[in-house]
Tab-separated table of N, CA, C and O in Angstrom:
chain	number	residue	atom	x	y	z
Y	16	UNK	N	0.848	-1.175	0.000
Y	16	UNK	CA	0.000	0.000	0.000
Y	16	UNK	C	0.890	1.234	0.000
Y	16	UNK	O	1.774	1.466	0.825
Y	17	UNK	N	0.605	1.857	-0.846
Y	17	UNK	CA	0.922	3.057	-0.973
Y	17	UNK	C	0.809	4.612	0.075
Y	17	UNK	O	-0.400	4.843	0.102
Y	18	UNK	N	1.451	5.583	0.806
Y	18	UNK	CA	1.603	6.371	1.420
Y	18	UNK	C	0.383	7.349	1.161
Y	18	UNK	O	0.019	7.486	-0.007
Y	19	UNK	N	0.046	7.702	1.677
Y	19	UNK	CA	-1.338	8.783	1.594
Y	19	UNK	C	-0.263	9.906	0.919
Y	19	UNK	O	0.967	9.908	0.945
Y	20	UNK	N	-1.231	10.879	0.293
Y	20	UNK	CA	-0.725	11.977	-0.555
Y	20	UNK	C	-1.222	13.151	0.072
Y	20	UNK	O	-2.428	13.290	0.274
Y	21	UNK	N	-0.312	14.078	0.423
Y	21	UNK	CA	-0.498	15.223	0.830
Y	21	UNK	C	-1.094	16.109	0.244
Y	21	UNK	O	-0.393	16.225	-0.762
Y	22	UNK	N	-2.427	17.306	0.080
Y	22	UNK	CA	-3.062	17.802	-0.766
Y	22	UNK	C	-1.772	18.840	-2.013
Y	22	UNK	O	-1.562	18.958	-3.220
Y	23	UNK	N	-1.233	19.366	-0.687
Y	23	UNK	CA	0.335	20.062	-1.759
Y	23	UNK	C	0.607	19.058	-2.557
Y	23	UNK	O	0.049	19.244	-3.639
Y	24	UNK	N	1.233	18.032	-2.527
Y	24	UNK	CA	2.096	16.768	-2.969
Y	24	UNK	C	1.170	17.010	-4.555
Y	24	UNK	O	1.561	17.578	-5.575
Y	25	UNK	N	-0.134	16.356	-4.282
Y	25	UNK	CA	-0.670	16.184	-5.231
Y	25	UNK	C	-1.294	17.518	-6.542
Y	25	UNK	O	-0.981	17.454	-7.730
Y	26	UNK	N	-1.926	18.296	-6.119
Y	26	UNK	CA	-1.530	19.414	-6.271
Y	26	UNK	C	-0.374	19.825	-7.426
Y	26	UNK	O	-0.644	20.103	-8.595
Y	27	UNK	N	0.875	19.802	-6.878
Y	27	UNK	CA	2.123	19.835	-7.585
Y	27	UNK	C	1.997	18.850	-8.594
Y	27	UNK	O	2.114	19.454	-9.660
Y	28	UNK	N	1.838	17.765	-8.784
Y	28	UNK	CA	1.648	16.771	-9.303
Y	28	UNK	C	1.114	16.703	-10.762
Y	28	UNK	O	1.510	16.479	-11.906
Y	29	UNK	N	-0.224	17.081	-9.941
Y	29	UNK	CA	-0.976	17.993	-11.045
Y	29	UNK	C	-0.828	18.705	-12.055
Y	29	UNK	O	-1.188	18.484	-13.211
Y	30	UNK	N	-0.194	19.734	-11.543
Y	30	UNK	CA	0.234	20.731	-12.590
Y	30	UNK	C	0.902	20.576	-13.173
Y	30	UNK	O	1.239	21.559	-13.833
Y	31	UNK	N	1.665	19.237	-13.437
Y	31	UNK	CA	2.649	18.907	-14.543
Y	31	UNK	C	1.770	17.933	-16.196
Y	31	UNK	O	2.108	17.618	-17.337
Y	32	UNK	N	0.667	17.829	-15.393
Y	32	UNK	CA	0.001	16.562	-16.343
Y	32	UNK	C	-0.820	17.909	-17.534
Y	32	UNK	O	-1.476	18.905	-17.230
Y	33	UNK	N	-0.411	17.363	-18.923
Y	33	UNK	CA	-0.715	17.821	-19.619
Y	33	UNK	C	-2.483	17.961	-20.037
Y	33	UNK	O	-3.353	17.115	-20.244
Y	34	UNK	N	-2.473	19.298	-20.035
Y	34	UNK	CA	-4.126	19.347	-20.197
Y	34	UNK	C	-4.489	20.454	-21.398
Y	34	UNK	O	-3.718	21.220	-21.975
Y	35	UNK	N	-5.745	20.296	-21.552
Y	35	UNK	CA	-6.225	21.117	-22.703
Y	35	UNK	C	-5.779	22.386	-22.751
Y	35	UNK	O	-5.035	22.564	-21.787
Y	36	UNK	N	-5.894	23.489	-23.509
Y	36	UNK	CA	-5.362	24.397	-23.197
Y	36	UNK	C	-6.770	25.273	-22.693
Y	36	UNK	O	-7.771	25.186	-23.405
Y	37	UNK	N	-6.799	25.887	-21.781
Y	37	UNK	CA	-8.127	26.917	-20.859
Y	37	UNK	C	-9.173	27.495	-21.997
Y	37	UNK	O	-10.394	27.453	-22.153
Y	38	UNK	N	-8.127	28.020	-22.661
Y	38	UNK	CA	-9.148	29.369	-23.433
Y	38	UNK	C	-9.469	28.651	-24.960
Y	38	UNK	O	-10.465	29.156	-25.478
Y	39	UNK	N	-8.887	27.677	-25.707
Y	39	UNK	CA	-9.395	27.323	-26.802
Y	39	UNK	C	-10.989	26.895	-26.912
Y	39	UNK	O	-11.405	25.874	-26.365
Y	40	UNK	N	-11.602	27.535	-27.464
Y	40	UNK	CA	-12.969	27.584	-27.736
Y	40	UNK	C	-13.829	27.681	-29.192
Y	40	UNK	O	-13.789	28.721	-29.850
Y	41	UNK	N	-14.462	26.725	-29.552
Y	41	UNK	CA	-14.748	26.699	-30.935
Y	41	UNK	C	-15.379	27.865	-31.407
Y	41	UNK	O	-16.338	28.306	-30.773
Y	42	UNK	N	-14.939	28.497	-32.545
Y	42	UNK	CA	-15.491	29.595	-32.965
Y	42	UNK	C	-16.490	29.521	-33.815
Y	42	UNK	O	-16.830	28.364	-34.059
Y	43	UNK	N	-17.365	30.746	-34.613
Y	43	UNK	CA	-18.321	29.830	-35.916
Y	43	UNK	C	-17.410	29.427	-36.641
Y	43	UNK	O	-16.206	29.321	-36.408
Y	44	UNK	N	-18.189	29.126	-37.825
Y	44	UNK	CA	-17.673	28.086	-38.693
Y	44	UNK	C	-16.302	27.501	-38.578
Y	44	UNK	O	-15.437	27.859	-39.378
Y	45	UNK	N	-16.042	26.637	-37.653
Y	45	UNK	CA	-15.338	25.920	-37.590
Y	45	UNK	C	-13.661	27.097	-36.951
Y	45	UNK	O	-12.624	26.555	-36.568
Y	46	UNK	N	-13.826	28.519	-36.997
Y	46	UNK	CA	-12.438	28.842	-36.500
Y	46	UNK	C	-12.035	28.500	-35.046
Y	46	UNK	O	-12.921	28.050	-34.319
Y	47	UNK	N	-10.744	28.673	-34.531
Y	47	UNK	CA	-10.605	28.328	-33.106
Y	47	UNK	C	-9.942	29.729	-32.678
Y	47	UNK	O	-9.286	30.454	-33.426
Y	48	UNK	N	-10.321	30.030	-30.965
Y	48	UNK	CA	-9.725	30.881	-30.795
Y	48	UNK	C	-8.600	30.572	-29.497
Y	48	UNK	O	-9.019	30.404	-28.352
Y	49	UNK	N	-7.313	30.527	-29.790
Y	49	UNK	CA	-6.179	30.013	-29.015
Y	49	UNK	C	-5.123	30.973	-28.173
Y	49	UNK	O	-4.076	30.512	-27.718
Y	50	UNK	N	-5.517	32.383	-28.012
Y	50	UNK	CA	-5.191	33.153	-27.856
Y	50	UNK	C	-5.820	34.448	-26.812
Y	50	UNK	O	-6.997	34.395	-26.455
Y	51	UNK	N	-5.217	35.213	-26.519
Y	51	UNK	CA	-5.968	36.389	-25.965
Y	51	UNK	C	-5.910	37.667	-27.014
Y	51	UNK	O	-6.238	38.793	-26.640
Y	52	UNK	N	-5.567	37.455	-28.048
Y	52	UNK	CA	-5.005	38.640	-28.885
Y	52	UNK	C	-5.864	39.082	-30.276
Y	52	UNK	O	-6.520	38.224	-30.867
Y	53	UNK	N	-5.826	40.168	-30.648
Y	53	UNK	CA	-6.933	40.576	-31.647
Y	53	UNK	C	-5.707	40.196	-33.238
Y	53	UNK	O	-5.947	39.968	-34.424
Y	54	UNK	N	-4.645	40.280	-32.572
Y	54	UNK	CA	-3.498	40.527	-33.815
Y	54	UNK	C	-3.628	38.192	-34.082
Y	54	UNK	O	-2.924	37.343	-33.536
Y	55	UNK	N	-4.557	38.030	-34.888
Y	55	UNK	CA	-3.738	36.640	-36.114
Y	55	UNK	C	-3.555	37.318	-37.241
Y	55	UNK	O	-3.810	38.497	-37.489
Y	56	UNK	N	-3.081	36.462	-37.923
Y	56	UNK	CA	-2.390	37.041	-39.211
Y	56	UNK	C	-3.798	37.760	-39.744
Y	56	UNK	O	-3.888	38.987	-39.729
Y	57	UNK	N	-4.803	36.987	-40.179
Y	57	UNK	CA	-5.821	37.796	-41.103
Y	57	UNK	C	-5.943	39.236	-40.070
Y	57	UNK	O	-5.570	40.279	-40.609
Y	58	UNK	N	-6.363	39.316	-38.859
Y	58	UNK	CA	-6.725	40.526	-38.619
Y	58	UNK	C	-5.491	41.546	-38.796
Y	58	UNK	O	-5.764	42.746	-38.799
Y	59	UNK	N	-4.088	41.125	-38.952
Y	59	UNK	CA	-3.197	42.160	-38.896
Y	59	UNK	C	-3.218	42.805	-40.576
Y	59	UNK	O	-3.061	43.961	-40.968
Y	60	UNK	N	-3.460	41.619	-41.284
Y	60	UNK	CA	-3.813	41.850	-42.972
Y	60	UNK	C	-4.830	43.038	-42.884
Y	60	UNK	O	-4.519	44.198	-43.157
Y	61	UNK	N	-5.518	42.818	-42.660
Y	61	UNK	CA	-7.013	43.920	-42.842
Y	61	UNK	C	-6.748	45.263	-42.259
Y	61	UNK	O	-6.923	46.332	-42.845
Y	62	UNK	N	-6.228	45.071	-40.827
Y	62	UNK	CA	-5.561	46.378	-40.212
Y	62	UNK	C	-4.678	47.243	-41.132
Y	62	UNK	O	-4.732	48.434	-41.440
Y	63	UNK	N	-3.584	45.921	-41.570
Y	63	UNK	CA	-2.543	47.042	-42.841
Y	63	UNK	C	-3.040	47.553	-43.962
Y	63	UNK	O	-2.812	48.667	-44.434
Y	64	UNK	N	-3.875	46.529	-44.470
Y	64	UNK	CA	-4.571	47.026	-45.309
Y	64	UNK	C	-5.468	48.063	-45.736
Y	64	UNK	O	-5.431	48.716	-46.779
Y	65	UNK	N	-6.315	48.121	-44.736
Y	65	UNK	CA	-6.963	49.318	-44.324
Y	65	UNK	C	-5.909	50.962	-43.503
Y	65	UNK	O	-6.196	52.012	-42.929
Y	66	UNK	N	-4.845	50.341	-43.889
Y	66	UNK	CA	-4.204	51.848	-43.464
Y	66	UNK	C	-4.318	52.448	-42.177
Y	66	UNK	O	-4.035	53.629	-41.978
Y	67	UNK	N	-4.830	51.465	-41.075
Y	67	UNK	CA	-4.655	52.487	-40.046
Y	67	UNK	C	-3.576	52.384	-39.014
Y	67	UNK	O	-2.798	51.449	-38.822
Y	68	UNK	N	-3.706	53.786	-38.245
Y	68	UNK	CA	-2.284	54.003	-37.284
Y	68	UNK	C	-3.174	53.985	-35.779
Y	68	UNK	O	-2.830	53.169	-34.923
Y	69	UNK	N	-4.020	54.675	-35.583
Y	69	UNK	CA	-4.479	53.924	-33.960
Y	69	UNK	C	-5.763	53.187	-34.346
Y	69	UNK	O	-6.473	53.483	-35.307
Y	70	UNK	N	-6.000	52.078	-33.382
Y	70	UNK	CA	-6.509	51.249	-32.993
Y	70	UNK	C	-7.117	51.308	-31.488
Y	70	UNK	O	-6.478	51.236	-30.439
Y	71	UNK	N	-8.545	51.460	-31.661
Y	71	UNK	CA	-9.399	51.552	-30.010
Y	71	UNK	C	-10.065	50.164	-29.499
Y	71	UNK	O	-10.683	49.384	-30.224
Y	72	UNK	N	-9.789	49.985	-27.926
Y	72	UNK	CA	-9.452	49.207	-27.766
Y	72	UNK	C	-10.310	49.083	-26.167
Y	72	UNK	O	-10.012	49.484	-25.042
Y	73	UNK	N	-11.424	48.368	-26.685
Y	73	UNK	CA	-12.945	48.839	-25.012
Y	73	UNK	C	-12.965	47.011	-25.085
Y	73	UNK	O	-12.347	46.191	-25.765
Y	74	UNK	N	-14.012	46.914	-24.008
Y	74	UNK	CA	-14.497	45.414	-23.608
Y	74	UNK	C	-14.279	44.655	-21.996
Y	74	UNK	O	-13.998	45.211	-20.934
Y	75	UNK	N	-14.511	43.276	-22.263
Y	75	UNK	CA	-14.412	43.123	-20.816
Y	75	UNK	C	-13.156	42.181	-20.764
Y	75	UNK	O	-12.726	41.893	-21.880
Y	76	UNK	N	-12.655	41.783	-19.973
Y	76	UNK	CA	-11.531	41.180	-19.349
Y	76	UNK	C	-9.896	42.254	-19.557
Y	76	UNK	O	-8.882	41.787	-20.076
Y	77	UNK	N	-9.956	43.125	-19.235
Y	77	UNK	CA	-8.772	44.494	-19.403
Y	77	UNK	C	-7.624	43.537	-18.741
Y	77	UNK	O	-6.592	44.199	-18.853
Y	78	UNK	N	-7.391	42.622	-18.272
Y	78	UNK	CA	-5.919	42.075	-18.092
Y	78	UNK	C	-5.650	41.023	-18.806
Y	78	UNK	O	-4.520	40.535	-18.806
Y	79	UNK	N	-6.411	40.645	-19.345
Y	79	UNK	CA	-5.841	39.494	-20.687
Y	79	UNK	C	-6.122	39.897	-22.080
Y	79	UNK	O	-5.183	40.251	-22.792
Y	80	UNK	N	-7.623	39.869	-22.643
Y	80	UNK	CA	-7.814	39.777	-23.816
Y	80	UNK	C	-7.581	41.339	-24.573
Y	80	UNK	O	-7.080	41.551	-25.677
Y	81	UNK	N	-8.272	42.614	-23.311
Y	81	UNK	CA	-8.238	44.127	-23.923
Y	81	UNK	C	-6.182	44.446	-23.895
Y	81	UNK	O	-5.580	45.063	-24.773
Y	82	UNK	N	-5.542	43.815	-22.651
Y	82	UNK	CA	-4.301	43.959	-22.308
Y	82	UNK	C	-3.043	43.543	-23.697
Y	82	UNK	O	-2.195	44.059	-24.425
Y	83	UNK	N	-3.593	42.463	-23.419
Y	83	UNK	CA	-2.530	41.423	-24.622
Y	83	UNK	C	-3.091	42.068	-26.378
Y	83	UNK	O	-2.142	42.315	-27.122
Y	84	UNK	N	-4.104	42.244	-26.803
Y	84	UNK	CA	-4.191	43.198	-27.950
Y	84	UNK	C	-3.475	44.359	-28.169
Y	84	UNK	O	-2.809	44.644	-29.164
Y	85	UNK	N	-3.711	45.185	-26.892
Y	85	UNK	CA	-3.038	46.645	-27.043
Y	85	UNK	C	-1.751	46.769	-26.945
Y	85	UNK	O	-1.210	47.831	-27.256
Y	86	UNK	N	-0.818	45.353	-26.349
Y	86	UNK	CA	0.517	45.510	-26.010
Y	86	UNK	C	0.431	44.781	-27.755
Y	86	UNK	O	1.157	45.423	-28.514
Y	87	UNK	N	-0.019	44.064	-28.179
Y	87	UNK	CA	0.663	43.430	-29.598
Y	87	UNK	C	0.323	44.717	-30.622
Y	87	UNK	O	1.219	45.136	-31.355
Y	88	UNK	N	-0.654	45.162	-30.635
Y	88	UNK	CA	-0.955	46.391	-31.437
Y	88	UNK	C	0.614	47.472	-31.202
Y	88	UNK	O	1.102	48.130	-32.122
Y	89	UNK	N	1.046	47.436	-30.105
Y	89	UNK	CA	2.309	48.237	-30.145
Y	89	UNK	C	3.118	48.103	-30.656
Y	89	UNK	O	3.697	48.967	-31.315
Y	90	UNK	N	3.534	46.592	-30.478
Y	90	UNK	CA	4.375	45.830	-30.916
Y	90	UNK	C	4.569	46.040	-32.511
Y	90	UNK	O	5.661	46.306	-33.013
Y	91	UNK	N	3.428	45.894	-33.202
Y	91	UNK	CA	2.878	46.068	-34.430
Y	91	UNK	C	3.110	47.090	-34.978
Y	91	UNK	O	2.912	47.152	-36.191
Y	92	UNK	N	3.565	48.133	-34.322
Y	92	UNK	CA	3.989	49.883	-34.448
Y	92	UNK	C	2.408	50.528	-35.253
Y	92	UNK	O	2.288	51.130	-36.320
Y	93	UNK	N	1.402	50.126	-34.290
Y	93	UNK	CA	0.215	50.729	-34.246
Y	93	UNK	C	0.179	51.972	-32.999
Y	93	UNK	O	1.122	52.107	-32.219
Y	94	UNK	N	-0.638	52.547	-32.968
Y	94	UNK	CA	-0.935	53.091	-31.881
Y	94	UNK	C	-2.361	53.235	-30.917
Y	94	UNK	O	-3.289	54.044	-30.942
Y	95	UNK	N	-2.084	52.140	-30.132
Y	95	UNK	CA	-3.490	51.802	-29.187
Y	95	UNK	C	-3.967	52.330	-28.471
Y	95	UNK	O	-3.365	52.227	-27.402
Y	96	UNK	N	-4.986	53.042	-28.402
Y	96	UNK	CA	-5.830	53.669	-27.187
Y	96	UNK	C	-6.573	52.677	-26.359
Y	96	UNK	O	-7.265	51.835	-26.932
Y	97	UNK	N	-6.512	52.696	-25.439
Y	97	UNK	CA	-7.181	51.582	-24.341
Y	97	UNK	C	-8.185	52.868	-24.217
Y	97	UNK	O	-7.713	53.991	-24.393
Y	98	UNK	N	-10.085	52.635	-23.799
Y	98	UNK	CA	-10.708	53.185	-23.381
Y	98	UNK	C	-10.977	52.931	-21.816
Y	98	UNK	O	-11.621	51.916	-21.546
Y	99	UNK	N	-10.559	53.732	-20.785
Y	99	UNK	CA	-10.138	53.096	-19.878
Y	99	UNK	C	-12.121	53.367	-19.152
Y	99	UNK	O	-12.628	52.537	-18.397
Y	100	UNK	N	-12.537	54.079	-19.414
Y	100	UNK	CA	-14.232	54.144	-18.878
Y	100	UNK	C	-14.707	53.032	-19.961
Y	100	UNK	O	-15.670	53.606	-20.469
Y	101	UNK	N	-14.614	51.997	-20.496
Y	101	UNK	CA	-15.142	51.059	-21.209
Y	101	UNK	C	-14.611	49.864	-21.470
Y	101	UNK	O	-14.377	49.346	-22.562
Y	102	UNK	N	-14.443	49.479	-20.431
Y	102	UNK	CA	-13.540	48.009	-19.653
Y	102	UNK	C	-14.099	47.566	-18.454
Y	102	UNK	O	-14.490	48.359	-17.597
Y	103	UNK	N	-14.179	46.091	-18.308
Y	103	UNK	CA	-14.501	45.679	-17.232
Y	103	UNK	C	-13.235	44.568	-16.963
Y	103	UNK	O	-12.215	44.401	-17.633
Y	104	UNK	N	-13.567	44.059	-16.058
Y	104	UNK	CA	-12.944	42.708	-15.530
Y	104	UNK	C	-13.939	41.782	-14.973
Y	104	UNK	O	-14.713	42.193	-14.108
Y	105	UNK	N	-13.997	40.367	-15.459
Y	105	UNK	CA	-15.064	39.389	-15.033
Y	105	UNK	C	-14.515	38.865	-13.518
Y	105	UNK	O	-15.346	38.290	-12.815
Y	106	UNK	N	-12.660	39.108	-12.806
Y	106	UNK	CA	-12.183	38.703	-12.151
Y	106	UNK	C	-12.198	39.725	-11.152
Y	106	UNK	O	-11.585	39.562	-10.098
Y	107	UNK	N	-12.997	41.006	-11.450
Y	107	UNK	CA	-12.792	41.910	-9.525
Y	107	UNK	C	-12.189	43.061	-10.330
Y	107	UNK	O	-11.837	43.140	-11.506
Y	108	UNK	N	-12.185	43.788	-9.475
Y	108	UNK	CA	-12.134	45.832	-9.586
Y	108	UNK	C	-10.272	45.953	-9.532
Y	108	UNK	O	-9.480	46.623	-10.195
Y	109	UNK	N	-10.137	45.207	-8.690
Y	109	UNK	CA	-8.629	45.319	-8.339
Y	109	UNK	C	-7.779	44.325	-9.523
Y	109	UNK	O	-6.759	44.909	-9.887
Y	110	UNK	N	-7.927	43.244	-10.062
Y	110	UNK	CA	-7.725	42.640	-11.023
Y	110	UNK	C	-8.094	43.919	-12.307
Y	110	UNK	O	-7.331	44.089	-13.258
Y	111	UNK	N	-9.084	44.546	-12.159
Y	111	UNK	CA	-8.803	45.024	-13.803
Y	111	UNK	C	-8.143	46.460	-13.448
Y	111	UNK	O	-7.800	47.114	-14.433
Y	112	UNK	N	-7.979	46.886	-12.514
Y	112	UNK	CA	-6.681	48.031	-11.767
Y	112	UNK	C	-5.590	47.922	-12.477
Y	112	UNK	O	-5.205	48.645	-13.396
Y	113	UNK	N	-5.007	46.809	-11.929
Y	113	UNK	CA	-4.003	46.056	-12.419
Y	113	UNK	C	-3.382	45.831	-13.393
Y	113	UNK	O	-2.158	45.716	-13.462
Y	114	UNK	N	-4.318	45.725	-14.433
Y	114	UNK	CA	-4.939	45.501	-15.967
Y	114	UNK	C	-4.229	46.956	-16.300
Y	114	UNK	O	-3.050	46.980	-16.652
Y	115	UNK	N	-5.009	48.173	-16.172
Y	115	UNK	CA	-4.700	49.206	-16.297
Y	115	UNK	C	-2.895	49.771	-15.969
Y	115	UNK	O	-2.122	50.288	-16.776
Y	116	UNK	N	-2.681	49.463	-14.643
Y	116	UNK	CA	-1.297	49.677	-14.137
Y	116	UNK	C	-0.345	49.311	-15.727
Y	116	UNK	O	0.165	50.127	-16.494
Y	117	UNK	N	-0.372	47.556	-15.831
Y	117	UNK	CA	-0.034	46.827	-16.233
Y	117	UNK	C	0.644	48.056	-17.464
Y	117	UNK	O	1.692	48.686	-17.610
Y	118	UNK	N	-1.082	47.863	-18.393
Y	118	UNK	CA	-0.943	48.919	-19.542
Y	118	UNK	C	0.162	50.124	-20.027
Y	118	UNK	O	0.842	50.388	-21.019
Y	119	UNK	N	-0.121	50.699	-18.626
Y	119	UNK	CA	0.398	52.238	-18.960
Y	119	UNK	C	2.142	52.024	-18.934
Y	119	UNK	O	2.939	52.857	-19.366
Y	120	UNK	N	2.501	50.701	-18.320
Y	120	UNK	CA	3.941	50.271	-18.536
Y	120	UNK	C	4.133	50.030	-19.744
Y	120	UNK	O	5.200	50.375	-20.252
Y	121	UNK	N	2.996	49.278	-20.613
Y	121	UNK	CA	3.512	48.861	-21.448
Y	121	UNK	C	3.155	49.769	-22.792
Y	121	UNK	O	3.687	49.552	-23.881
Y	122	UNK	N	2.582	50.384	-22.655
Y	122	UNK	CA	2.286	51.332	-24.028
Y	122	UNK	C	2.278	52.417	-23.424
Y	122	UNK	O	1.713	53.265	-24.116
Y	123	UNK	N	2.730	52.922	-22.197
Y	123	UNK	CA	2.685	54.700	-21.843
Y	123	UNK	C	1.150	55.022	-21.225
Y	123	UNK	O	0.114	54.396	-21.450
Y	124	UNK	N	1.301	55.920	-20.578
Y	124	UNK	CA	-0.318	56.135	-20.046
Y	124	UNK	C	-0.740	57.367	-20.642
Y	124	UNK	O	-1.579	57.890	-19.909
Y	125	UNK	N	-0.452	58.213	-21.915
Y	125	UNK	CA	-0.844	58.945	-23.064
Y	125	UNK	C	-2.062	57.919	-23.777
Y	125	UNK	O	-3.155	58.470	-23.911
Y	126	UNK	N	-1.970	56.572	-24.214
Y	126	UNK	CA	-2.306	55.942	-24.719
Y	126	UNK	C	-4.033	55.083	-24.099
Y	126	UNK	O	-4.755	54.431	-24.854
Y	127	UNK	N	-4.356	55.359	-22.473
Y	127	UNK	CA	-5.196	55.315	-21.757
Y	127	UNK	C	-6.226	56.566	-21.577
Y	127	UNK	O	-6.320	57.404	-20.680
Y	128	UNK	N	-7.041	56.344	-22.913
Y	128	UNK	CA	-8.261	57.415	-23.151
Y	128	UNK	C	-9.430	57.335	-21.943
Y	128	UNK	O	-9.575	56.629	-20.945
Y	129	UNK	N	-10.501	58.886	-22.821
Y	129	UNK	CA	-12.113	58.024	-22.207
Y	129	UNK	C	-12.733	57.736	-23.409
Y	129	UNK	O	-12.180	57.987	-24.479
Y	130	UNK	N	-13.817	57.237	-23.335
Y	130	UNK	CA	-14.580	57.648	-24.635
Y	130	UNK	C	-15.238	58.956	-25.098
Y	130	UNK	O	-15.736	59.053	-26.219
Y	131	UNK	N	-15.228	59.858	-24.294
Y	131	UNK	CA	-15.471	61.296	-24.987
Y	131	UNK	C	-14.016	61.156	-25.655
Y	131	UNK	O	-13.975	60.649	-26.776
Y	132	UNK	N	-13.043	61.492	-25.159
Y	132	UNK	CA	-12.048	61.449	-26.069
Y	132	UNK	C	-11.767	60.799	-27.699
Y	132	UNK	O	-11.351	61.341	-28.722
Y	133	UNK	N	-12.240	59.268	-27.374
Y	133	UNK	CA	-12.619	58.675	-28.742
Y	133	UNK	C	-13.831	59.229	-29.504
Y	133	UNK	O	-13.854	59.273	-30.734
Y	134	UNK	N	-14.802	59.636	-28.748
Y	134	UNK	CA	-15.663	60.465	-29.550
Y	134	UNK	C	-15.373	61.566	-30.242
Y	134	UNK	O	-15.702	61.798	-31.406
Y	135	UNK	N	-14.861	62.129	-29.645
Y	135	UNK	CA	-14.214	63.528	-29.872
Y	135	UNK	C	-13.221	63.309	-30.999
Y	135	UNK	O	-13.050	64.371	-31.596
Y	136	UNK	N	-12.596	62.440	-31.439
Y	136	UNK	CA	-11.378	62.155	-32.291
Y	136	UNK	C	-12.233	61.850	-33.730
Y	136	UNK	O	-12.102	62.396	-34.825
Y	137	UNK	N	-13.290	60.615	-33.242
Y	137	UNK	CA	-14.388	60.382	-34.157
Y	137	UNK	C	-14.920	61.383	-35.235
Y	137	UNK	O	-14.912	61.403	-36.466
Y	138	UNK	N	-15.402	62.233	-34.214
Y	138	UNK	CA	-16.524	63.339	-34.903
Y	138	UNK	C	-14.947	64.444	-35.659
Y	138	UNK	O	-15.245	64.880	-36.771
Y	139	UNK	N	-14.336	64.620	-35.462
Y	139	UNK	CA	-13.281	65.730	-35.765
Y	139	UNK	C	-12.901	64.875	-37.397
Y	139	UNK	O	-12.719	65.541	-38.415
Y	140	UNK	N	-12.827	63.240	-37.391
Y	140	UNK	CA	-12.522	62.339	-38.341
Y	140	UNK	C	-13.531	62.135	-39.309
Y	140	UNK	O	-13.194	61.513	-40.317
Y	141	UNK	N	-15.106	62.665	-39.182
Y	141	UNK	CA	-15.851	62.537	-39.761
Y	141	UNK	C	-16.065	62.268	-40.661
Y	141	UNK	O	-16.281	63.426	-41.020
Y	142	UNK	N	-16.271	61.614	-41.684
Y	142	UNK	CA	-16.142	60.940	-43.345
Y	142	UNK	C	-15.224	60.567	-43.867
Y	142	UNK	O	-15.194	60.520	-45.096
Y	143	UNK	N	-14.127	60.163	-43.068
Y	143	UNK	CA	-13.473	59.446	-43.096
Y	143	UNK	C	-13.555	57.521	-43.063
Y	143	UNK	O	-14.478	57.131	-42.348
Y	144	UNK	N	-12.843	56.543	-43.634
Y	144	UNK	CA	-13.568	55.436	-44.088
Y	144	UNK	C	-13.028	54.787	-42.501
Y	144	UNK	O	-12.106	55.148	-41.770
Y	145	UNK	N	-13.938	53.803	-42.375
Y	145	UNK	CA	-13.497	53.093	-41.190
Y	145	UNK	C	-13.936	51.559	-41.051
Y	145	UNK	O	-14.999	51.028	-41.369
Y	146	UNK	N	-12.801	51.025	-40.484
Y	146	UNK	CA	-12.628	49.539	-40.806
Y	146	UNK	C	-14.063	48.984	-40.447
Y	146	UNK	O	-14.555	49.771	-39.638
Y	147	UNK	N	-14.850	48.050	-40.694
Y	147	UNK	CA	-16.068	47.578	-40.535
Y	147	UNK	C	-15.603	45.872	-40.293
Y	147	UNK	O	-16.468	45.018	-40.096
């Protein structure tokens, strides 16, 4: 007989055994989404294509999915506005804080709008074409 297992012991154990990956989730028709990021190749195609230089950037989960876009959009030598009044976090107030902190390290806190601001940029841009 074997030694009883300590909840740590096992635990540790655990976390070595290979498992699905969390966030892969079937998309329609058949796409998958494996990532937290707005940048796969097709969306970076359409972005270049369409010519633009900032990219706005609202929704819910601000420390993974709004976070990890706006840092690859940088990366991308875009320029991302995070709407910081149009973000949530499904994980707590202080988790999407965080989110924010996180941000302003990584793209500057120039780059952390409101949405009057995006409005305001909008209406000044007026008839101008915009990605759909």
């Amino acid at each position: 007989m074997s030694p009883p297992v300590a909840p740590a012991q096992e635990a540790a154990r655990d976390r070595h055994r290979p498992r699905a990956h969390p966030y892969r989730r079937p998309r329609a028709r058949g796409h998958r989404q494996d990532g937290y990021t707005l940048f796969t190749p097709e969306a970076d195609e359409l972005i270049r294509r369409a010519g633009r230089t900032y990219l706005v950037f609202c929704g819910i989960a601000t420390e993974s999915c709004v976070l990890k876009s706006a840092a690859d959009a940088f990366e991308h030598v875009y320029a991302p506005w995070i709407v910081a009044d149009a973000l949530a976090s499904g994980v707590g107030p202080d988790i999407h804080d965080a989110g924010l902190v996180v941000a302003c390290g990584l793209i500057g806190t120039g780059q952390l709008v409101t949405a009057e601001h995006v409005v305001g940029q909008l209406t000044a841009c007026a008839g101008a074409p915009v990605l759909e």
